[in-house]
Amino acid sequence: ILSVYEEGHRHFGENYVVEIVEKCPKLPSDLQWHFIGHLQSNKLKQVLALKNLWIIESVDRFIIISIILELF
């Protein structure tokens, strides 16, 4: 990630909650993260707490949308 970052890229994707939560605080804060995986409601708050989360690419259940709207 850092080598591509140094070339000017700022948008990166991750499809596992554990991975994005682990990587996000360790990498530059101007990265813009795209969450692209299946998102479980019990892990949603972890993803939404990421300071540089740019977008959640897909949602497969209405309950996830409801929780996102409730938290914002």
Short mmCIF file of C-alpha atoms in Angstrom, two decimals:
data_model
loop_
_atom_site.label_atom_id
_atom_site.label_comp_id
_atom_site.label_asym_id
_atom_site.label_seq_id
_atom_site.Cartn_x
_atom_site.Cartn_y
_atom_site.Cartn_z
CA ILE A 1 0.00 0.00 0.00
CA LEU A 2 2.74 2.46 0.91
CA SER A 3 4.58 2.07 -2.40
CA VAL A 4 1.39 2.82 -4.35
CA TYR A 5 0.59 5.65 -1.92
CA GLU A 6 3.97 7.21 -2.63
CA GLU A 7 3.03 7.24 -6.33
CA GLY A 8 0.01 9.40 -5.51
CA HIS A 9 -2.86 6.95 -5.05
CA ARG A 10 -5.20 7.73 -2.18
CA HIS A 11 -8.19 5.41 -2.64
CA PHE A 12 -7.80 1.87 -1.34
CA GLY A 13 -10.28 -0.94 -0.79
CA GLU A 14 -10.61 -3.65 1.79
CA ASN A 15 -13.17 -6.41 2.08
CA TYR A 16 -12.59 -7.66 5.63
CA VAL A 17 -13.54 -5.64 8.70
CA VAL A 18 -10.61 -7.01 10.72
CA GLU A 19 -8.16 -5.97 7.99
CA ILE A 20 -9.47 -2.44 7.46
CA VAL A 21 -9.67 -1.79 11.22
CA GLU A 22 -6.09 -2.97 11.60
CA LYS A 23 -4.63 -1.14 8.58
CA CYS A 24 -6.44 2.18 8.80
CA PRO A 25 -4.74 3.61 11.92
CA LYS A 26 -1.29 2.43 10.81
CA LEU A 27 -1.33 4.12 7.41
CA PRO A 28 -1.37 7.80 6.37
CA SER A 29 -4.52 9.64 7.40
CA ASP A 30 -5.23 11.00 3.92
CA LEU A 31 -5.99 7.55 2.53
CA GLN A 32 -9.61 7.17 1.53
CA TRP A 33 -10.87 3.71 2.34
CA HIS A 34 -13.55 1.86 0.43
CA PHE A 35 -15.15 -1.03 2.28
CA ILE A 36 -16.09 -3.57 -0.39
CA GLY A 37 -16.97 -6.72 1.54
CA HIS A 38 -19.95 -8.25 3.26
CA LEU A 39 -20.77 -6.18 6.31
CA GLN A 40 -22.33 -7.78 9.37
CA SER A 41 -24.43 -5.61 11.66
CA ASN A 42 -22.29 -6.52 14.68
CA LYS A 43 -19.18 -5.10 12.94
CA LEU A 44 -20.78 -2.06 11.40
CA LYS A 45 -19.84 0.34 14.20
CA GLN A 46 -16.17 -0.62 13.84
CA VAL A 47 -16.22 0.31 10.16
CA LEU A 48 -18.18 3.52 10.66
CA ALA A 49 -15.71 4.61 13.37
CA LEU A 50 -12.84 4.73 10.87
CA LYS A 51 -11.85 8.35 10.40
CA ASN A 52 -10.96 8.04 6.75
CA LEU A 53 -13.71 5.69 5.57
CA TRP A 54 -14.71 7.09 2.19
CA ILE A 55 -17.55 4.76 1.24
CA ILE A 56 -19.23 1.45 1.93
CA GLU A 57 -19.48 0.06 -1.59
CA SER A 58 -22.36 -2.35 -1.08
CA VAL A 59 -25.04 -3.23 1.41
CA ASP A 60 -26.96 -6.47 1.12
CA ARG A 61 -29.57 -6.04 3.84
CA PHE A 62 -31.99 -3.30 4.73
CA ILE A 63 -31.08 -3.57 8.44
CA ILE A 64 -27.55 -2.39 7.63
CA ILE A 65 -28.91 0.67 5.87
CA SER A 66 -31.20 1.35 8.83
CA ILE A 67 -28.30 1.19 11.29
CA ILE A 68 -26.14 3.47 9.13
CA LEU A 69 -28.94 6.04 8.90
CA GLU A 70 -29.56 5.80 12.63
CA LEU A 71 -25.89 6.43 13.46
CA PHE A 72 -25.64 9.44 11.18
#
